XYZ file of C-alpha atoms in Angstrom:
602
model
C -0.440 -24.550 -24.313
C 2.145 -21.863 -25.700
C 1.676 -18.925 -23.356
C 4.323 -16.320 -24.951
C 1.225 -14.538 -26.752
C -1.397 -12.635 -24.880
C -4.070 -15.318 -26.383
C -2.360 -18.527 -26.058
C -2.313 -20.811 -29.156
C -3.664 -24.419 -28.823
C -0.801 -27.084 -29.100
C -2.462 -29.291 -32.309
C -2.933 -33.022 -31.290
C -0.056 -34.389 -33.672
C 2.372 -31.955 -32.093
C 1.264 -33.349 -28.389
C 1.526 -36.661 -29.684
C 5.276 -36.471 -30.913
C 6.380 -34.099 -27.857
C 9.060 -36.504 -26.720
C 9.831 -38.144 -30.066
C 9.939 -36.696 -33.552
C 9.554 -32.934 -31.961
C 13.454 -33.609 -30.148
C 14.487 -35.114 -33.370
C 14.527 -38.509 -32.402
C 13.327 -41.335 -34.749
C 10.213 -43.375 -33.351
C 11.950 -46.691 -34.359
C 15.319 -45.781 -32.336
C 15.646 -46.035 -28.718
C 15.338 -42.395 -27.198
C 18.003 -42.480 -24.776
C 20.617 -44.090 -26.845
C 19.896 -41.773 -29.544
C 20.054 -38.453 -27.441
C 23.489 -39.849 -25.980
C 24.927 -40.515 -29.522
C 23.766 -37.002 -30.248
C 25.085 -34.971 -27.255
C 28.614 -37.404 -28.019
C 28.459 -35.904 -31.580
C 28.183 -32.214 -30.278
C 30.887 -32.788 -27.610
C 33.192 -34.401 -30.301
C 32.550 -31.070 -32.347
C 33.311 -28.588 -29.655
C 36.581 -31.229 -28.745
C 37.574 -30.907 -32.466
C 37.236 -27.101 -32.303
C 39.201 -26.372 -29.197
C 41.568 -29.025 -29.769
C 42.903 -28.738 -33.240
C 46.392 -27.961 -33.368
C 46.130 -26.999 -29.693
C 49.990 -28.318 -28.917
C 51.273 -25.867 -31.634
C 49.086 -22.789 -30.847
C 51.378 -21.372 -27.983
C 51.216 -18.409 -26.110
C 50.385 -14.859 -27.937
C 49.825 -12.538 -24.824
C 51.384 -11.240 -21.652
C 48.608 -11.968 -19.252
C 48.881 -15.912 -20.389
C 52.551 -16.259 -19.908
C 52.175 -14.585 -16.633
C 49.710 -17.057 -15.511
C 51.848 -20.270 -16.681
C 55.068 -18.636 -15.030
C 53.150 -18.035 -11.590
C 51.798 -21.533 -11.956
C 55.473 -22.815 -12.490
C 56.358 -20.966 -9.527
C 54.377 -23.481 -7.591
C 55.847 -26.363 -9.705
C 59.502 -25.233 -8.958
C 58.495 -24.725 -5.453
C 57.771 -28.195 -5.250
C 60.836 -29.681 -6.950
C 62.983 -27.243 -4.255
C 60.802 -29.115 -1.692
C 61.724 -32.560 -3.266
C 65.331 -31.474 -3.530
C 65.634 -30.274 0.010
C 65.031 -33.933 1.290
C 66.916 -35.563 -1.350
C 64.030 -37.119 -3.827
C 65.361 -34.975 -6.874
C 68.997 -33.895 -7.307
C 68.578 -29.831 -8.750
C 71.067 -27.342 -8.480
C 70.962 -24.169 -6.762
C 69.206 -25.526 -3.974
C 71.576 -24.109 -1.618
C 70.901 -20.585 -2.872
C 67.410 -20.640 -0.991
C 63.733 -20.629 -2.766
C 63.864 -17.267 -3.925
C 66.879 -17.460 -5.888
C 66.270 -20.566 -7.045
C 63.033 -19.839 -8.587
C 64.273 -16.298 -9.845
C 67.400 -18.562 -11.694
C 64.441 -20.273 -13.559
C 62.687 -17.242 -14.895
C 59.562 -17.307 -12.902
C 57.483 -14.742 -11.174
C 55.976 -14.163 -7.768
C 52.233 -14.914 -7.198
C 51.083 -11.451 -7.665
C 48.359 -11.762 -10.060
C 45.138 -12.008 -7.884
C 43.676 -15.020 -9.663
C 45.003 -17.616 -7.539
C 42.060 -19.995 -8.801
C 42.940 -20.023 -11.911
C 46.739 -20.484 -11.084
C 45.551 -23.661 -9.324
C 44.128 -24.967 -12.490
C 47.389 -24.385 -14.314
C 49.731 -25.918 -11.599
C 47.377 -28.994 -11.960
C 47.825 -28.906 -15.670
C 51.843 -28.740 -15.049
C 51.423 -31.428 -12.651
C 49.411 -33.593 -15.290
C 51.108 -32.856 -18.505
C 54.422 -31.330 -17.754
C 55.828 -27.714 -17.600
C 54.957 -26.767 -21.294
C 52.706 -24.070 -22.715
C 50.437 -26.679 -23.680
C 49.299 -27.936 -20.267
C 47.649 -24.734 -19.766
C 45.794 -24.814 -22.992
C 44.494 -28.357 -21.941
C 43.246 -27.372 -19.178
C 41.224 -24.334 -20.969
C 40.173 -27.096 -23.478
C 38.684 -29.527 -20.873
C 37.058 -26.495 -19.036
C 35.342 -25.817 -22.464
C 34.504 -29.006 -23.070
C 32.529 -29.733 -19.729
C 31.019 -26.148 -19.969
C 29.333 -27.463 -23.236
C 28.011 -30.483 -21.291
C 26.747 -28.629 -18.555
C 24.913 -25.932 -20.715
C 23.214 -29.219 -22.846
C 22.022 -30.381 -19.287
C 20.938 -27.063 -18.069
C 18.888 -26.019 -21.675
C 17.382 -29.954 -21.455
C 16.374 -29.370 -17.892
C 15.164 -25.975 -18.279
C 13.642 -25.748 -21.981
C 13.835 -29.355 -23.289
C 15.758 -31.610 -24.814
C 15.527 -29.816 -28.023
C 16.579 -26.438 -26.780
C 19.384 -28.509 -24.717
C 21.064 -29.514 -28.012
C 20.744 -26.447 -29.845
C 22.372 -24.352 -26.771
C 25.320 -27.123 -26.773
C 25.578 -26.972 -30.349
C 25.752 -23.263 -30.477
C 28.268 -23.009 -27.361
C 30.222 -26.074 -29.175
C 31.032 -23.766 -32.210
C 30.700 -19.964 -30.690
C 33.939 -18.151 -31.533
C 33.556 -16.364 -28.536
C 33.781 -19.437 -26.307
C 36.511 -20.973 -28.758
C 38.528 -17.848 -28.361
C 38.951 -18.617 -24.087
C 39.101 -22.226 -24.432
C 41.878 -21.868 -26.752
C 44.170 -19.611 -24.329
C 45.592 -19.629 -21.068
C 43.457 -16.923 -19.848
C 41.412 -17.479 -16.757
C 37.916 -17.092 -18.638
C 37.409 -20.994 -19.917
C 37.870 -22.218 -16.291
C 36.063 -19.256 -14.595
C 33.123 -19.801 -17.195
C 33.073 -23.478 -16.453
C 33.058 -23.113 -12.464
C 30.289 -20.677 -12.786
C 28.175 -22.861 -14.964
C 28.793 -26.078 -12.543
C 27.708 -23.836 -10.018
C 24.589 -22.814 -11.937
C 24.014 -26.663 -12.806
C 24.167 -27.766 -9.018
C 21.988 -25.163 -7.963
C 19.510 -25.720 -10.332
C 19.516 -29.306 -9.510
C 18.661 -28.675 -5.713
C 15.647 -26.617 -6.646
C 14.338 -28.841 -9.321
C 14.590 -31.836 -7.505
C 12.886 -30.323 -4.322
C 16.507 -31.099 -2.491
C 15.739 -29.005 1.148
C 19.155 -30.288 2.691
C 20.660 -27.470 4.068
C 24.596 -28.587 3.166
C 23.578 -29.534 -0.438
C 24.026 -25.648 -0.937
C 27.865 -26.295 -0.432
C 29.070 -27.580 -3.622
C 27.646 -24.959 -5.734
C 28.912 -22.334 -3.340
C 32.097 -23.798 -3.553
C 32.260 -23.898 -7.242
C 30.757 -20.065 -7.721
C 33.621 -19.290 -4.950
C 36.337 -21.050 -6.722
C 35.258 -18.976 -9.994
C 35.326 -15.665 -8.169
C 39.152 -16.701 -7.238
C 39.834 -17.104 -10.922
C 39.038 -13.645 -11.846
C 38.207 -10.907 -9.875
C 35.694 -9.534 -12.668
C 33.717 -12.397 -11.477
C 32.963 -10.557 -8.256
C 29.303 -10.092 -9.338
C 28.559 -13.567 -9.447
C 28.688 -14.601 -5.659
C 26.326 -11.666 -4.827
C 24.001 -12.742 -7.995
C 23.377 -16.445 -6.616
C 22.573 -15.217 -2.997
C 20.170 -13.183 -4.644
C 18.961 -16.196 -6.602
C 18.712 -18.314 -3.447
C 16.527 -15.527 -1.332
C 14.267 -15.329 -4.535
C 13.801 -18.880 -4.522
C 13.506 -18.969 -1.065
C 10.469 -16.259 -1.499
C 9.181 -18.594 -4.422
C 8.949 -21.404 -2.755
C 8.430 -20.552 0.927
C 5.962 -23.100 1.536
C 9.225 -25.994 1.327
C 10.805 -23.726 3.694
C 8.097 -22.418 6.070
C 10.811 -22.103 9.415
C 12.737 -18.305 8.913
C 15.537 -20.050 11.019
C 16.144 -22.419 8.030
C 15.955 -19.912 5.412
C 18.133 -17.522 7.246
C 20.895 -20.807 7.421
C 20.341 -21.720 4.004
C 21.927 -18.336 3.179
C 24.516 -18.457 5.699
C 25.631 -21.509 4.165
C 25.755 -20.705 0.795
C 27.357 -17.464 1.805
C 29.890 -19.045 3.982
C 30.555 -21.709 0.980
C 31.225 -18.921 -1.368
C 33.589 -17.057 0.460
C 35.294 -20.347 1.436
C 38.048 -20.965 -1.367
C 39.064 -17.230 -1.281
C 39.539 -17.733 2.644
C 41.349 -20.765 2.274
C 43.884 -19.154 -0.233
C 44.328 -16.146 2.071
C 44.807 -18.617 5.077
C 47.435 -20.356 3.075
C 49.463 -16.933 2.256
C 49.236 -15.834 5.555
C 50.832 -19.379 7.157
C 53.350 -19.022 4.283
C 54.153 -15.476 5.548
C 54.160 -17.313 9.197
C 56.718 -19.653 8.365
C 59.012 -17.004 6.764
C 58.530 -18.672 3.050
C 57.120 -15.050 2.163
C 58.250 -12.017 3.435
C 56.961 -10.237 6.453
C 55.577 -7.204 3.772
C 54.394 -9.446 0.957
C 50.400 -8.889 0.008
C 48.774 -12.646 0.364
C 45.669 -12.362 -1.736
C 43.095 -10.236 -0.183
C 45.963 -7.871 0.234
C 46.969 -7.667 -3.425
C 43.524 -6.195 -4.025
C 44.915 -3.200 -2.541
C 47.061 -2.593 -5.431
C 43.847 -2.193 -7.687
C 43.086 0.498 -5.660
C 43.584 2.859 -8.467
C 41.168 1.284 -10.820
C 38.535 0.900 -7.786
C 38.589 4.592 -7.227
C 38.491 5.531 -10.881
C 35.530 3.304 -11.456
C 32.411 5.466 -12.256
C 28.813 4.891 -13.660
C 28.830 5.325 -17.360
C 27.679 3.243 -20.660
C 30.287 3.734 -22.843
C 31.536 0.267 -22.616
C 27.788 -0.656 -24.424
C 29.051 0.167 -27.987
C 32.407 -1.640 -27.498
C 31.063 -4.888 -26.311
C 27.864 -5.072 -28.180
C 29.809 -4.538 -31.419
C 31.924 -7.172 -30.487
C 29.338 -9.629 -29.811
C 27.976 -8.731 -33.508
C 31.045 -9.281 -35.139
C 31.928 -12.292 -33.394
C 28.617 -14.473 -33.230
C 26.944 -12.842 -36.089
C 23.218 -11.154 -36.143
C 21.693 -14.921 -36.480
C 22.872 -15.795 -32.918
C 21.875 -12.253 -31.714
C 18.273 -12.659 -33.287
C 17.925 -16.066 -31.574
C 19.467 -15.120 -28.279
C 16.888 -12.163 -28.102
C 14.045 -14.006 -28.891
C 15.153 -16.657 -26.382
C 15.585 -13.954 -23.795
C 11.910 -12.018 -24.562
C 10.291 -15.439 -23.838
C 12.374 -15.747 -20.706
C 11.214 -12.584 -19.472
C 7.675 -12.967 -20.645
C 7.404 -16.333 -18.344
C 9.234 -14.751 -15.419
C 5.501 -13.957 -14.131
C 4.937 -17.776 -13.366
C 7.429 -17.132 -10.571
C 9.989 -19.636 -11.803
C 13.437 -20.251 -10.279
C 14.457 -21.634 -13.777
C 13.979 -18.527 -15.645
C 15.427 -16.413 -12.921
C 18.305 -18.279 -13.394
C 18.834 -17.893 -16.816
C 17.832 -14.048 -16.081
C 20.219 -13.724 -13.647
C 23.334 -15.421 -15.827
C 22.319 -12.618 -18.707
C 22.304 -9.676 -16.037
C 25.792 -10.909 -14.157
C 27.553 -11.052 -17.728
C 25.946 -8.023 -19.361
C 24.614 -5.611 -16.526
C 28.239 -4.556 -14.555
C 30.037 -3.566 -18.109
C 26.665 -1.773 -19.282
C 26.719 0.864 -16.565
C 30.209 0.988 -15.195
C 33.899 1.582 -16.515
C 36.856 2.548 -15.337
C 37.814 6.290 -16.417
C 40.614 6.809 -18.948
C 41.015 2.776 -19.135
C 40.449 0.529 -22.299
C 37.617 -1.506 -22.475
C 38.436 -5.453 -21.905
C 36.915 -8.059 -24.048
C 37.182 -10.595 -21.037
C 34.414 -8.486 -19.325
C 31.955 -9.902 -20.942
C 33.002 -13.235 -21.478
C 30.715 -14.903 -19.007
C 27.960 -14.445 -21.267
C 28.905 -17.107 -23.384
C 26.573 -20.135 -21.620
C 23.795 -17.832 -20.925
C 23.935 -16.698 -24.758
C 23.727 -20.274 -25.788
C 20.866 -21.109 -23.497
C 18.910 -18.290 -24.998
C 19.922 -19.236 -28.686
C 18.557 -22.881 -28.101
C 15.361 -21.779 -26.370
C 14.993 -19.024 -29.477
C 15.718 -21.984 -32.011
C 13.108 -24.322 -30.230
C 10.495 -21.483 -30.108
C 10.609 -20.980 -33.780
C 10.462 -24.412 -34.842
C 7.508 -24.615 -32.534
C 5.795 -21.825 -33.856
C 6.012 -23.012 -37.354
C 5.066 -26.458 -36.109
C 2.029 -25.447 -34.405
C 0.685 -23.145 -37.750
C 1.127 -26.031 -40.138
C 0.323 -28.685 -37.570
C 2.872 -31.171 -38.453
C 6.301 -32.031 -36.903
C 9.489 -30.241 -38.758
C 11.971 -32.489 -38.398
C 14.059 -31.232 -41.049
C 13.747 -27.756 -39.846
C 15.519 -28.537 -36.328
C 17.966 -30.276 -38.634
C 18.454 -27.358 -41.019
C 19.044 -25.204 -38.051
C 21.736 -27.372 -36.410
C 23.580 -27.103 -39.866
C 23.375 -23.527 -39.984
C 24.443 -23.088 -36.693
C 27.249 -25.317 -37.182
C 28.204 -24.138 -40.709
C 27.938 -20.167 -39.740
C 29.625 -20.019 -36.328
C 32.391 -22.721 -37.270
C 33.543 -20.659 -40.252
C 33.773 -17.990 -38.202
C 35.924 -19.746 -35.473
C 38.573 -20.880 -38.409
C 40.265 -17.618 -37.914
C 41.219 -18.863 -34.139
C 42.274 -22.162 -35.282
C 44.910 -21.167 -37.583
C 46.467 -18.556 -35.277
C 50.185 -19.953 -33.996
C 52.447 -18.365 -31.742
C 56.185 -18.672 -32.988
C 57.821 -18.019 -29.785
C 58.720 -21.459 -28.821
C 60.222 -21.751 -32.166
C 62.338 -18.682 -31.677
C 63.291 -19.537 -28.528
C 64.527 -22.990 -29.817
C 66.615 -21.450 -32.691
C 68.189 -18.925 -30.171
C 69.202 -21.579 -28.074
C 71.147 -23.888 -30.975
C 72.598 -20.605 -31.976
C 74.110 -19.711 -28.415
C 75.274 -23.379 -28.419
C 77.231 -23.043 -31.694
C 77.982 -19.294 -31.285
C 78.038 -18.484 -27.632
C 77.063 -15.543 -26.052
C 75.409 -14.467 -22.947
C 71.169 -13.959 -22.830
C 70.534 -11.250 -20.108
C 67.515 -9.486 -21.235
C 64.002 -8.493 -20.223
C 62.149 -7.727 -23.712
C 59.764 -4.742 -23.458
C 56.314 -5.596 -23.223
C 56.223 -9.153 -23.695
C 58.755 -10.292 -21.483
C 56.744 -13.227 -19.943
C 56.179 -14.590 -22.867
C 59.965 -14.954 -23.607
C 60.602 -15.920 -20.003
C 58.346 -18.745 -19.675
C 59.971 -20.331 -23.176
C 63.293 -19.385 -21.979
C 62.554 -21.089 -18.563
C 61.348 -23.768 -20.324
C 64.790 -24.261 -22.312
C 66.710 -23.310 -18.917
C 65.280 -26.364 -17.499
C 66.582 -28.436 -20.627
C 69.968 -26.802 -21.100
C 73.534 -28.359 -20.266
C 75.261 -27.057 -17.550
C 77.422 -24.561 -19.635
C 74.488 -23.028 -21.316
C 72.523 -22.645 -17.997
C 75.518 -20.492 -16.785
C 74.970 -18.189 -19.907
C 71.275 -17.208 -19.320
C 70.319 -14.699 -16.690
C 66.904 -13.732 -16.334
C 66.006 -10.044 -14.614
C 68.896 -8.085 -15.602
C 69.288 -4.629 -13.809
C 68.414 -2.903 -16.835
C 66.292 -4.050 -20.123
C 69.171 -5.654 -21.294
C 72.866 -6.228 -20.486
C 73.771 -9.487 -22.521
C 74.290 -10.152 -26.182
C 71.057 -10.435 -27.396
C 68.191 -8.538 -28.110
C 64.504 -9.796 -28.799
C 61.908 -7.857 -30.878
C 58.345 -8.607 -31.560
C 54.934 -7.373 -32.013
C 54.279 -6.410 -28.751
C 57.710 -4.211 -28.871
C 56.505 -2.352 -31.529
C 52.866 -2.380 -30.479
C 53.872 -0.919 -26.909
C 56.387 1.776 -28.118
C 53.452 3.293 -30.782
C 51.011 2.928 -28.079
C 53.007 4.873 -25.279
C 54.744 6.791 -27.951
C 58.288 5.433 -27.011
C 60.364 6.908 -29.733
C 63.476 6.145 -28.178
C 62.776 2.336 -28.592
C 61.423 2.773 -31.918
C 64.961 4.703 -32.804
C 66.810 1.380 -31.282
C 64.765 -1.139 -33.533
C 65.377 1.192 -36.276
C 69.231 1.489 -35.304
C 69.665 -2.561 -35.258
C 67.678 -2.970 -38.736
C 69.997 -0.587 -40.256
C 73.210 -1.667 -38.667
C 72.917 -5.912 -38.930
C 70.746 -8.498 -40.128
C 68.763 -10.576 -37.218
C 70.347 -14.113 -36.154
C 66.768 -15.156 -36.511
C 63.710 -13.971 -37.939
C 60.341 -15.956 -37.395
C 57.085 -15.156 -39.040
C 54.288 -14.601 -36.291
C 51.111 -15.309 -37.430
C 49.520 -14.713 -33.897
C 50.472 -10.991 -34.817
C 47.830 -11.240 -37.806
C 44.578 -12.234 -35.070
C 41.646 -10.499 -36.292
C 40.881 -7.303 -34.237
C 37.938 -8.440 -33.184
C 39.528 -10.839 -30.959
C 41.775 -8.454 -29.461
C 41.350 -8.431 -25.454
C 41.504 -4.858 -24.778
C 40.840 -1.404 -26.624
C 38.301 -0.102 -29.031
C 38.449 1.391 -32.680
C 41.799 3.072 -31.747
C 43.661 -0.421 -31.187
C 42.719 -1.662 -34.605
C 43.909 1.938 -35.811
C 47.135 1.769 -34.537
C 48.311 -1.954 -35.183
C 46.965 -1.019 -39.050
C 49.203 2.315 -39.144
C 52.109 0.032 -37.149
C 51.963 -2.463 -39.584
C 52.140 -0.221 -42.554
C 55.183 1.754 -40.762
C 57.104 -0.917 -39.359
C 56.254 -4.435 -41.537
C 58.905 -6.050 -39.141
C 56.620 -5.887 -36.519
C 54.804 -8.667 -37.775
C 57.931 -11.033 -37.764
C 60.053 -11.873 -34.251
C 63.498 -10.642 -34.985
C 66.413 -11.675 -32.662
C 69.800 -9.681 -33.241
C 73.181 -10.665 -32.076
C 74.676 -7.348 -30.512
C 78.183 -8.994 -30.762
C 77.935 -8.135 -35.038
C 77.508 -4.605 -34.207
C 80.306 -2.007 -34.730
C 81.643 -0.639 -31.485
C 80.365 2.989 -31.786
C 76.883 1.679 -33.080
C 77.236 -1.315 -30.101
C 78.062 1.503 -27.406
C 75.135 3.988 -28.443
C 72.836 0.626 -28.775
C 73.936 -0.253 -25.381
C 73.358 3.193 -23.877
C 70.017 3.328 -25.554
C 68.746 -0.290 -24.405
C 69.887 0.732 -20.906
C 68.006 3.637 -20.903
C 64.535 2.106 -21.618
C 62.025 1.620 -19.085
C 59.342 -0.707 -18.801
C 55.738 0.714 -19.530
C 52.219 -0.636 -19.297
C-alpha cells in the first residue's frame, strides 16, 4: 500500500509481484545480487571518473587549501626532523632546532582548528608523498566512499531503486564534486558524518542493543567535527537522534539506567576525538615542543571569539544558499529532493528512526545557516556542503516515488522510465560538472619556471605574496625540498616585510585582495611594475575563471568585483613574476619602498 496520500492507493497485483525484480530495473533472467553489484560498480566508476579526471594537474586554487596542506607538511617535516635526530635520515639544519627546521621549509604552525582534516592530509602525504595531489587524492577517496555509503543508506531506508538513484545523483552532483576535487575539509567531514549515520542506522535497523556498538558512529561523527568547526551541530543532532530512537523503541530499552548509559557512551564517543587531540597538544606543551603560550586545539577556539560574538539570528543567508543550490544542482534535482522531503515528513507519524535520521541530516545542514549569520561577514558556501548526502537520499526517494506513482496508475512496471531518469540525472548534472573538471591551477608550473630562472640567472627569493602566499609557499616548499644546496641558500621564507628579495609574485588573488580591501598602494605597485618592465614569467591561470557559483565566499558583490577587476586589470587572469633587478635604480628604490609599506590584510 502507498500511504503518502490521505486515501491510500492499492498496489496493483502485477506491481506487487515485481517488487523485487523489474521494479528495481533488474531483468528476471539475471542473478539479482550480481546485477545490482554491477550497477553499483558502474555508479562508483562514474563517480571516480568525475572526481579523478585530471586530478594530478588540478593543483591548489585557494588560500585555505594550501594552509591545510602546509599544516600537514609541518607534521611531515616534524617526522623527518625526528628521524634525522636519531640518524635514520640525513637532513640539513637539524642542529637549528625543530622550529627553525620547519620555518626554513616554509610550512606553518598548526592553527586552523581543523586537526581532523590535517590528520587526513598527513596520511595522504605519507601515502603519496609531499605533493599537492596527495591531499586531492584523500578528498577523491572520501567522496567515493560517501557515494557508496549513500547507496547503502538509500537502499536500506527506501529500497534498492531509491538507493541506486541516490548514489547516481551524488556521483554526478557538481556540489559534491566541487569538494571531492579540492583540499577543503568538506569531503572528509561529509564522509565521516555519512559513515556515522550509516553505522548508527545499522544499529537501530538490526535491533542491536549492545551499548558498545554506539562507539563507532560516535567516533566517526566526533572526528567529523574536528575536520571543521561548522560541523559542531552534527554531534548535538546525533545525541538528539539517539534520544528519539530510545523513545520510539522504549520496549527495546525498558531499563532507564541503560537508556542513560547509551546516551553517555554516545556522548563520550562524540567527544573523544577532540579530547585526544587536545591531550596530545597539552602533552607536547609539557615536553616543551610547543611554547607555553601556544593555544592547543580547544584554546584556538578563543581566537574565533569575535566571530562567535558577532553571531546573530538572521535569515539573510537563505537567499544566498538557496540560489547557489539552484545554480549548482539545477531545478530538476531540487524538485525531486522536495518531493522526497515531503514524503519523508508525511511518514514521520509512523515513528520511524529511518525517517528521523534523514530529516535530521537535512536539518543539521540547512537549519543553522537559515537562522544564524555572522554580522558584517561574507557568506560561506562550505557552510551548506553537508546537504549533499541528504539531498541525494531525497532525490533518490523522490525519483523512486514518481516512477512508482506512474506504475500504479498504468498497472505495469516502467523499467524504461527508471533508465530514462538515470540518464537525465547523469547528463544534466554531468554537464554542469564539466566546468570543475577543466579548472587548473598553474602555481606549480609558475614555481617550476621560477626555479629554472633562478638556476640560470641567480637572484634571491624572499617574498610573502599578499593574500595567496600559502599557495606559493606550498609549491616553493616542495621546490625547496628538491633544490640544490646552493639554490636552497637563496630561498628564504617569512621575510620581515612583504618582500626583501629580487622577485615579486603577483596573481589573481593579489588583485582581488587589493580591490576588495581598497588597497590602492598595492594596485599602484603592480601598475608601476607593468609599466617599467616585462614579467620574466607569465602563466595563464584558468583557475581564475572558475564560475562564480562555485566561489567559496561572498554573494553577488563578489561576482561584481571580479567582473570589474577583470575589465580594469586584465593581467589579473594570469600569474606574473617580475625580476626586480630589471628595474632602473630610481624605479627599484620606489618599488621596494612601496613593497615594504604594504601590509597583509584578510
